[in-house]
């Protein structure tokens, strides 16, 4: 199976690696799933195959690759716009393996998926925890603050939302900043600050 993977013969590799049993089954499915994931790009059929392989790994009792499989399965779901699937996998990862190497990135992805499902109560705490860690690059911080601002808007916390959205405009001058500026206008509208909203919207063409 490994030789078939090295030869880029995914079909043959799949036939062989799916036959592996016992203590090596998780690793065999992981090798196959990762190869499928890398080759999938945006192909939904191939992403679904990779997702199902990672799901199979996560069901193996005591499998040490379970957290990695949950994370990669969530990545597949994110590319498939299956935000519920993302949430289910990453919440389990963070519950069962909160200190895993993938847990930190999982918090950002879970926050994004929760916002997409309009669940601010799930999104806010994981995004706040993500942002508390030192050493984040500007892009990740901007992305997380944008999601945190949107999550706080979902909870009706418009003053706190604007504070997070302002941070995005300080950290980024691209599409993230443009969206943040638009949502700043929205938060001010919600607070009946119509002049402030107009001022925010006027700045949009500048970004």
PDB file of C-alpha atoms in Angstrom:
ATOM      1  CA  UNK A   1       0.000   0.000   0.000  1.00  0.00           C
ATOM      2  CA  UNK A   2       2.763   2.454   0.871  1.00  0.00           C
ATOM      3  CA  UNK A   3       4.593   1.606  -2.344  1.00  0.00           C
ATOM      4  CA  UNK A   4       1.416   2.301  -4.291  1.00  0.00           C
ATOM      5  CA  UNK A   5       1.121   5.683  -2.575  1.00  0.00           C
ATOM      6  CA  UNK A   6       4.694   6.505  -3.495  1.00  0.00           C
ATOM      7  CA  UNK A   7       3.812   5.653  -7.095  1.00  0.00           C
ATOM      8  CA  UNK A   8       0.753   7.973  -6.861  1.00  0.00           C
ATOM      9  CA  UNK A   9      -1.566   5.038  -7.507  1.00  0.00           C
ATOM     10  CA  UNK A  10      -4.286   6.007  -5.042  1.00  0.00           C
ATOM     11  CA  UNK A  11      -6.760   3.407  -6.210  1.00  0.00           C
ATOM     12  CA  UNK A  12      -4.365   0.510  -5.713  1.00  0.00           C
ATOM     13  CA  UNK A  13      -3.153   2.001  -2.432  1.00  0.00           C
ATOM     14  CA  UNK A  14      -6.736   2.198  -1.249  1.00  0.00           C
ATOM     15  CA  UNK A  15      -7.401  -1.432  -2.082  1.00  0.00           C
ATOM     16  CA  UNK A  16      -4.374  -2.547  -0.084  1.00  0.00           C
ATOM     17  CA  UNK A  17      -4.401  -0.166   2.877  1.00  0.00           C
ATOM     18  CA  UNK A  18      -8.083  -0.723   3.597  1.00  0.00           C
ATOM     19  CA  UNK A  19      -7.227  -4.396   4.190  1.00  0.00           C
ATOM     20  CA  UNK A  20      -4.840  -3.607   7.051  1.00  0.00           C
ATOM     21  CA  UNK A  21      -6.146  -4.809  10.425  1.00  0.00           C
ATOM     22  CA  UNK A  22      -5.048  -4.666  14.030  1.00  0.00           C
ATOM     23  CA  UNK A  23      -2.763  -2.063  15.549  1.00  0.00           C
ATOM     24  CA  UNK A  24      -1.569  -0.754  12.168  1.00  0.00           C
ATOM     25  CA  UNK A  25      -5.034  -0.029  10.765  1.00  0.00           C
ATOM     26  CA  UNK A  26      -5.182   3.556  12.007  1.00  0.00           C
ATOM     27  CA  UNK A  27      -1.817   4.433  10.506  1.00  0.00           C
ATOM     28  CA  UNK A  28      -2.718   2.759   7.213  1.00  0.00           C
ATOM     29  CA  UNK A  29      -5.956   4.720   6.915  1.00  0.00           C
ATOM     30  CA  UNK A  30      -4.147   7.900   7.939  1.00  0.00           C
ATOM     31  CA  UNK A  31      -1.592   7.524   5.150  1.00  0.00           C
ATOM     32  CA  UNK A  32      -4.363   6.901   2.647  1.00  0.00           C
ATOM     33  CA  UNK A  33      -6.594   9.676   3.966  1.00  0.00           C
ATOM     34  CA  UNK A  34      -3.805  12.251   3.904  1.00  0.00           C
ATOM     35  CA  UNK A  35      -2.857  11.288   0.344  1.00  0.00           C
ATOM     36  CA  UNK A  36      -6.494  11.654  -0.716  1.00  0.00           C
ATOM     37  CA  UNK A  37      -6.743  14.984   1.090  1.00  0.00           C
ATOM     38  CA  UNK A  38      -3.625  16.370  -0.568  1.00  0.00           C
ATOM     39  CA  UNK A  39      -4.796  15.245  -4.008  1.00  0.00           C
ATOM     40  CA  UNK A  40      -8.391  16.429  -3.580  1.00  0.00           C
ATOM     41  CA  UNK A  41      -7.978  20.176  -3.934  1.00  0.00           C
ATOM     42  CA  UNK A  42     -11.576  21.408  -4.092  1.00  0.00           C
ATOM     43  CA  UNK A  43     -13.035  18.199  -5.584  1.00  0.00           C
ATOM     44  CA  UNK A  44     -16.007  17.404  -3.325  1.00  0.00           C
ATOM     45  CA  UNK A  45     -16.051  13.699  -4.160  1.00  0.00           C
ATOM     46  CA  UNK A  46     -12.383  13.263  -3.238  1.00  0.00           C
ATOM     47  CA  UNK A  47     -12.752  15.391  -0.120  1.00  0.00           C
ATOM     48  CA  UNK A  48     -15.651  13.185   0.967  1.00  0.00           C
ATOM     49  CA  UNK A  49     -13.488  10.080   0.530  1.00  0.00           C
ATOM     50  CA  UNK A  50     -10.714  11.625   2.647  1.00  0.00           C
ATOM     51  CA  UNK A  51     -13.222  12.773   5.276  1.00  0.00           C
ATOM     52  CA  UNK A  52     -14.677   9.271   5.584  1.00  0.00           C
ATOM     53  CA  UNK A  53     -11.221   7.765   6.010  1.00  0.00           C
ATOM     54  CA  UNK A  54     -10.422  10.182   8.834  1.00  0.00           C
ATOM     55  CA  UNK A  55     -13.810   9.454  10.384  1.00  0.00           C
ATOM     56  CA  UNK A  56     -13.000   5.740  10.359  1.00  0.00           C
ATOM     57  CA  UNK A  57      -9.738   6.398  12.200  1.00  0.00           C
ATOM     58  CA  UNK A  58     -11.542   8.433  14.867  1.00  0.00           C
ATOM     59  CA  UNK A  59     -13.854   5.500  15.614  1.00  0.00           C
ATOM     60  CA  UNK A  60     -11.002   3.102  16.453  1.00  0.00           C
ATOM     61  CA  UNK A  61     -10.905   2.656  20.225  1.00  0.00           C
ATOM     62  CA  UNK A  62      -7.675   3.908  21.763  1.00  0.00           C
ATOM     63  CA  UNK A  63      -6.249   5.094  18.422  1.00  0.00           C
ATOM     64  CA  UNK A  64      -3.407   7.558  19.054  1.00  0.00           C
ATOM     65  CA  UNK A  65      -4.064   9.265  15.710  1.00  0.00           C
ATOM     66  CA  UNK A  66      -7.642  10.127  16.700  1.00  0.00           C
ATOM     67  CA  UNK A  67      -7.004  13.871  17.346  1.00  0.00           C
ATOM     68  CA  UNK A  68      -5.132  14.263  14.047  1.00  0.00           C
ATOM     69  CA  UNK A  69      -7.923  12.416  12.234  1.00  0.00           C
ATOM     70  CA  UNK A  70     -10.569  14.655  13.798  1.00  0.00           C
ATOM     71  CA  UNK A  71      -8.669  17.760  12.734  1.00  0.00           C
ATOM     72  CA  UNK A  72      -8.080  16.614   9.163  1.00  0.00           C
ATOM     73  CA  UNK A  73     -11.666  15.419   8.892  1.00  0.00           C
ATOM     74  CA  UNK A  74     -12.749  18.910   9.971  1.00  0.00           C
ATOM     75  CA  UNK A  75     -10.515  20.448   7.299  1.00  0.00           C
ATOM     76  CA  UNK A  76     -12.274  18.283   4.713  1.00  0.00           C
ATOM     77  CA  UNK A  77     -15.654  19.377   6.059  1.00  0.00           C
ATOM     78  CA  UNK A  78     -14.615  23.032   5.921  1.00  0.00           C
ATOM     79  CA  UNK A  79     -13.713  22.707   2.247  1.00  0.00           C
ATOM     80  CA  UNK A  80     -17.080  21.021   1.717  1.00  0.00           C
ATOM     81  CA  UNK A  81     -18.853  23.895   3.543  1.00  0.00           C
ATOM     82  CA  UNK A  82     -20.140  21.353   6.076  1.00  0.00           C
ATOM     83  CA  UNK A  83     -19.856  23.617   9.103  1.00  0.00           C
ATOM     84  CA  UNK A  84     -21.783  21.266  11.350  1.00  0.00           C
ATOM     85  CA  UNK A  85     -19.298  18.509  10.534  1.00  0.00           C
ATOM     86  CA  UNK A  86     -16.446  20.880  11.372  1.00  0.00           C
ATOM     87  CA  UNK A  87     -18.014  21.745  14.708  1.00  0.00           C
ATOM     88  CA  UNK A  88     -18.706  18.165  15.744  1.00  0.00           C
ATOM     89  CA  UNK A  89     -15.146  17.039  15.025  1.00  0.00           C
ATOM     90  CA  UNK A  90     -13.322  19.985  16.544  1.00  0.00           C
ATOM     91  CA  UNK A  91     -15.423  20.124  19.685  1.00  0.00           C
ATOM     92  CA  UNK A  92     -14.576  16.479  20.262  1.00  0.00           C
ATOM     93  CA  UNK A  93     -10.880  17.139  19.597  1.00  0.00           C
ATOM     94  CA  UNK A  94     -10.785  20.030  22.066  1.00  0.00           C
ATOM     95  CA  UNK A  95     -12.653  18.007  24.669  1.00  0.00           C
ATOM     96  CA  UNK A  96     -10.577  14.839  24.348  1.00  0.00           C
ATOM     97  CA  UNK A  97      -7.153  16.289  23.462  1.00  0.00           C
ATOM     98  CA  UNK A  98      -7.059  20.011  24.419  1.00  0.00           C
ATOM     99  CA  UNK A  99      -3.242  20.085  24.416  1.00  0.00           C
ATOM    100  CA  UNK A 100      -2.752  18.364  21.060  1.00  0.00           C
ATOM    101  CA  UNK A 101      -0.589  20.152  18.481  1.00  0.00           C
ATOM    102  CA  UNK A 102      -3.660  20.685  16.289  1.00  0.00           C
ATOM    103  CA  UNK A 103      -5.839  22.040  19.115  1.00  0.00           C
ATOM    104  CA  UNK A 104      -4.710  25.624  18.719  1.00  0.00           C
ATOM    105  CA  UNK A 105      -5.581  25.792  15.029  1.00  0.00           C
ATOM    106  CA  UNK A 106      -8.770  23.869  15.774  1.00  0.00           C
ATOM    107  CA  UNK A 107     -10.005  26.767  17.915  1.00  0.00           C
ATOM    108  CA  UNK A 108      -9.766  29.183  14.998  1.00  0.00           C
ATOM    109  CA  UNK A 109     -11.526  26.799  12.611  1.00  0.00           C
ATOM    110  CA  UNK A 110     -14.206  25.982  15.178  1.00  0.00           C
ATOM    111  CA  UNK A 111     -14.824  29.689  15.713  1.00  0.00           C
ATOM    112  CA  UNK A 112     -15.246  30.233  11.980  1.00  0.00           C
ATOM    113  CA  UNK A 113     -17.590  27.272  11.631  1.00  0.00           C
ATOM    114  CA  UNK A 114     -19.664  28.390  14.621  1.00  0.00           C
ATOM    115  CA  UNK A 115     -20.046  31.886  13.170  1.00  0.00           C
ATOM    116  CA  UNK A 116     -21.168  30.349   9.878  1.00  0.00           C
ATOM    117  CA  UNK A 117     -23.835  28.465  11.854  1.00  0.00           C
ATOM    118  CA  UNK A 118     -24.801  31.676  13.712  1.00  0.00           C
ATOM    119  CA  UNK A 119     -23.683  30.188  17.042  1.00  0.00           C
ATOM    120  CA  UNK A 120     -21.917  33.009  18.845  1.00  0.00           C
ATOM    121  CA  UNK A 121     -21.918  31.155  22.154  1.00  0.00           C
ATOM    122  CA  UNK A 122     -19.600  28.471  20.779  1.00  0.00           C
ATOM    123  CA  UNK A 123     -17.474  30.891  18.764  1.00  0.00           C
ATOM    124  CA  UNK A 124     -16.652  33.558  21.356  1.00  0.00           C
ATOM    125  CA  UNK A 125     -14.783  31.477  23.983  1.00  0.00           C
ATOM    126  CA  UNK A 126     -12.658  29.491  21.521  1.00  0.00           C
ATOM    127  CA  UNK A 127     -11.688  32.606  19.555  1.00  0.00           C
ATOM    128  CA  UNK A 128     -10.818  34.481  22.750  1.00  0.00           C
ATOM    129  CA  UNK A 129      -8.616  31.575  23.810  1.00  0.00           C
ATOM    130  CA  UNK A 130      -6.961  31.509  20.389  1.00  0.00           C
ATOM    131  CA  UNK A 131      -6.176  35.215  20.598  1.00  0.00           C
ATOM    132  CA  UNK A 132      -4.727  34.990  24.120  1.00  0.00           C
ATOM    133  CA  UNK A 133      -1.773  32.913  22.934  1.00  0.00           C
ATOM    134  CA  UNK A 134       1.334  35.007  22.155  1.00  0.00           C
ATOM    135  CA  UNK A 135       3.201  35.055  18.882  1.00  0.00           C
ATOM    136  CA  UNK A 136       0.295  35.067  16.433  1.00  0.00           C
ATOM    137  CA  UNK A 137       1.058  36.453  12.983  1.00  0.00           C
ATOM    138  CA  UNK A 138      -0.941  39.475  11.885  1.00  0.00           C
ATOM    139  CA  UNK A 139      -3.010  37.543   9.369  1.00  0.00           C
ATOM    140  CA  UNK A 140      -4.243  34.995  11.893  1.00  0.00           C
ATOM    141  CA  UNK A 141      -4.957  37.685  14.465  1.00  0.00           C
ATOM    142  CA  UNK A 142      -6.945  39.709  11.944  1.00  0.00           C
ATOM    143  CA  UNK A 143      -8.890  36.640  10.868  1.00  0.00           C
ATOM    144  CA  UNK A 144      -9.675  35.693  14.475  1.00  0.00           C
ATOM    145  CA  UNK A 145     -10.698  39.224  15.460  1.00  0.00           C
ATOM    146  CA  UNK A 146     -13.039  39.415  12.466  1.00  0.00           C
ATOM    147  CA  UNK A 147     -14.719  36.169  13.497  1.00  0.00           C
ATOM    148  CA  UNK A 148     -14.837  37.305  17.129  1.00  0.00           C
ATOM    149  CA  UNK A 149     -16.475  40.568  16.113  1.00  0.00           C
ATOM    150  CA  UNK A 150     -19.068  38.715  14.073  1.00  0.00           C
ATOM    151  CA  UNK A 151     -19.654  36.259  16.929  1.00  0.00           C
ATOM    152  CA  UNK A 152     -20.215  39.098  19.384  1.00  0.00           C
ATOM    153  CA  UNK A 153     -22.678  40.671  16.955  1.00  0.00           C
ATOM    154  CA  UNK A 154     -24.608  37.400  16.968  1.00  0.00           C
ATOM    155  CA  UNK A 155     -24.830  37.699  20.761  1.00  0.00           C
ATOM    156  CA  UNK A 156     -25.965  41.331  20.586  1.00  0.00           C
ATOM    157  CA  UNK A 157     -22.687  42.571  22.127  1.00  0.00           C
ATOM    158  CA  UNK A 158     -22.238  45.420  19.670  1.00  0.00           C
ATOM    159  CA  UNK A 159     -19.795  47.582  21.631  1.00  0.00           C
ATOM    160  CA  UNK A 160     -17.450  44.617  22.185  1.00  0.00           C
ATOM    161  CA  UNK A 161     -17.954  43.570  18.572  1.00  0.00           C
ATOM    162  CA  UNK A 162     -16.823  46.954  17.305  1.00  0.00           C
ATOM    163  CA  UNK A 163     -13.668  46.772  19.448  1.00  0.00           C
ATOM    164  CA  UNK A 164     -12.695  43.462  17.809  1.00  0.00           C
ATOM    165  CA  UNK A 165     -13.555  44.734  14.341  1.00  0.00           C
ATOM    166  CA  UNK A 166     -11.426  47.844  14.871  1.00  0.00           C
ATOM    167  CA  UNK A 167      -8.488  45.559  15.629  1.00  0.00           C
ATOM    168  CA  UNK A 168      -8.933  43.964  12.205  1.00  0.00           C
ATOM    169  CA  UNK A 169      -8.554  47.340  10.481  1.00  0.00           C
ATOM    170  CA  UNK A 170      -5.343  47.914  12.464  1.00  0.00           C
ATOM    171  CA  UNK A 171      -3.908  44.515  11.546  1.00  0.00           C
ATOM    172  CA  UNK A 172      -4.951  44.274   7.899  1.00  0.00           C
ATOM    173  CA  UNK A 173      -5.543  46.539   4.923  1.00  0.00           C
ATOM    174  CA  UNK A 174      -7.049  43.946   2.565  1.00  0.00           C
ATOM    175  CA  UNK A 175     -10.386  42.157   2.228  1.00  0.00           C
ATOM    176  CA  UNK A 176     -10.515  41.332   5.955  1.00  0.00           C
ATOM    177  CA  UNK A 177     -10.265  45.026   6.828  1.00  0.00           C
ATOM    178  CA  UNK A 178     -12.917  45.926   4.258  1.00  0.00           C
ATOM    179  CA  UNK A 179     -15.355  43.402   5.729  1.00  0.00           C
ATOM    180  CA  UNK A 180     -14.554  44.574   9.253  1.00  0.00           C
ATOM    181  CA  UNK A 181     -15.207  48.191   8.289  1.00  0.00           C
ATOM    182  CA  UNK A 182     -18.570  47.246   6.797  1.00  0.00           C
ATOM    183  CA  UNK A 183     -19.524  45.358   9.941  1.00  0.00           C
ATOM    184  CA  UNK A 184     -18.461  48.288  12.110  1.00  0.00           C
ATOM    185  CA  UNK A 185     -21.131  50.236  10.251  1.00  0.00           C
ATOM    186  CA  UNK A 186     -23.603  47.451  10.985  1.00  0.00           C
ATOM    187  CA  UNK A 187     -22.814  47.439  14.707  1.00  0.00           C
ATOM    188  CA  UNK A 188     -23.365  51.186  14.877  1.00  0.00           C
ATOM    189  CA  UNK A 189     -26.668  50.858  13.064  1.00  0.00           C
ATOM    190  CA  UNK A 190     -27.762  48.304  15.656  1.00  0.00           C
ATOM    191  CA  UNK A 191     -26.964  50.854  18.374  1.00  0.00           C
ATOM    192  CA  UNK A 192     -28.940  53.538  16.503  1.00  0.00           C
ATOM    193  CA  UNK A 193     -25.719  55.492  15.895  1.00  0.00           C
ATOM    194  CA  UNK A 194     -26.656  56.400  12.333  1.00  0.00           C
ATOM    195  CA  UNK A 195     -24.024  59.111  11.914  1.00  0.00           C
ATOM    196  CA  UNK A 196     -21.343  56.737  13.151  1.00  0.00           C
ATOM    197  CA  UNK A 197     -22.604  54.057  10.778  1.00  0.00           C
ATOM    198  CA  UNK A 198     -22.489  56.499   7.861  1.00  0.00           C
ATOM    199  CA  UNK A 199     -18.924  57.469   8.787  1.00  0.00           C
ATOM    200  CA  UNK A 200     -17.921  53.783   8.816  1.00  0.00           C
ATOM    201  CA  UNK A 201     -19.525  53.061   5.464  1.00  0.00           C
ATOM    202  CA  UNK A 202     -17.913  56.142   3.886  1.00  0.00           C
ATOM    203  CA  UNK A 203     -14.482  54.715   4.732  1.00  0.00           C
ATOM    204  CA  UNK A 204     -15.172  51.510   2.790  1.00  0.00           C
ATOM    205  CA  UNK A 205     -13.848  52.692  -0.620  1.00  0.00           C
ATOM    206  CA  UNK A 206     -10.557  53.665   1.046  1.00  0.00           C
ATOM    207  CA  UNK A 207      -9.821  50.086   2.194  1.00  0.00           C
TER     208      UNK A 207
END
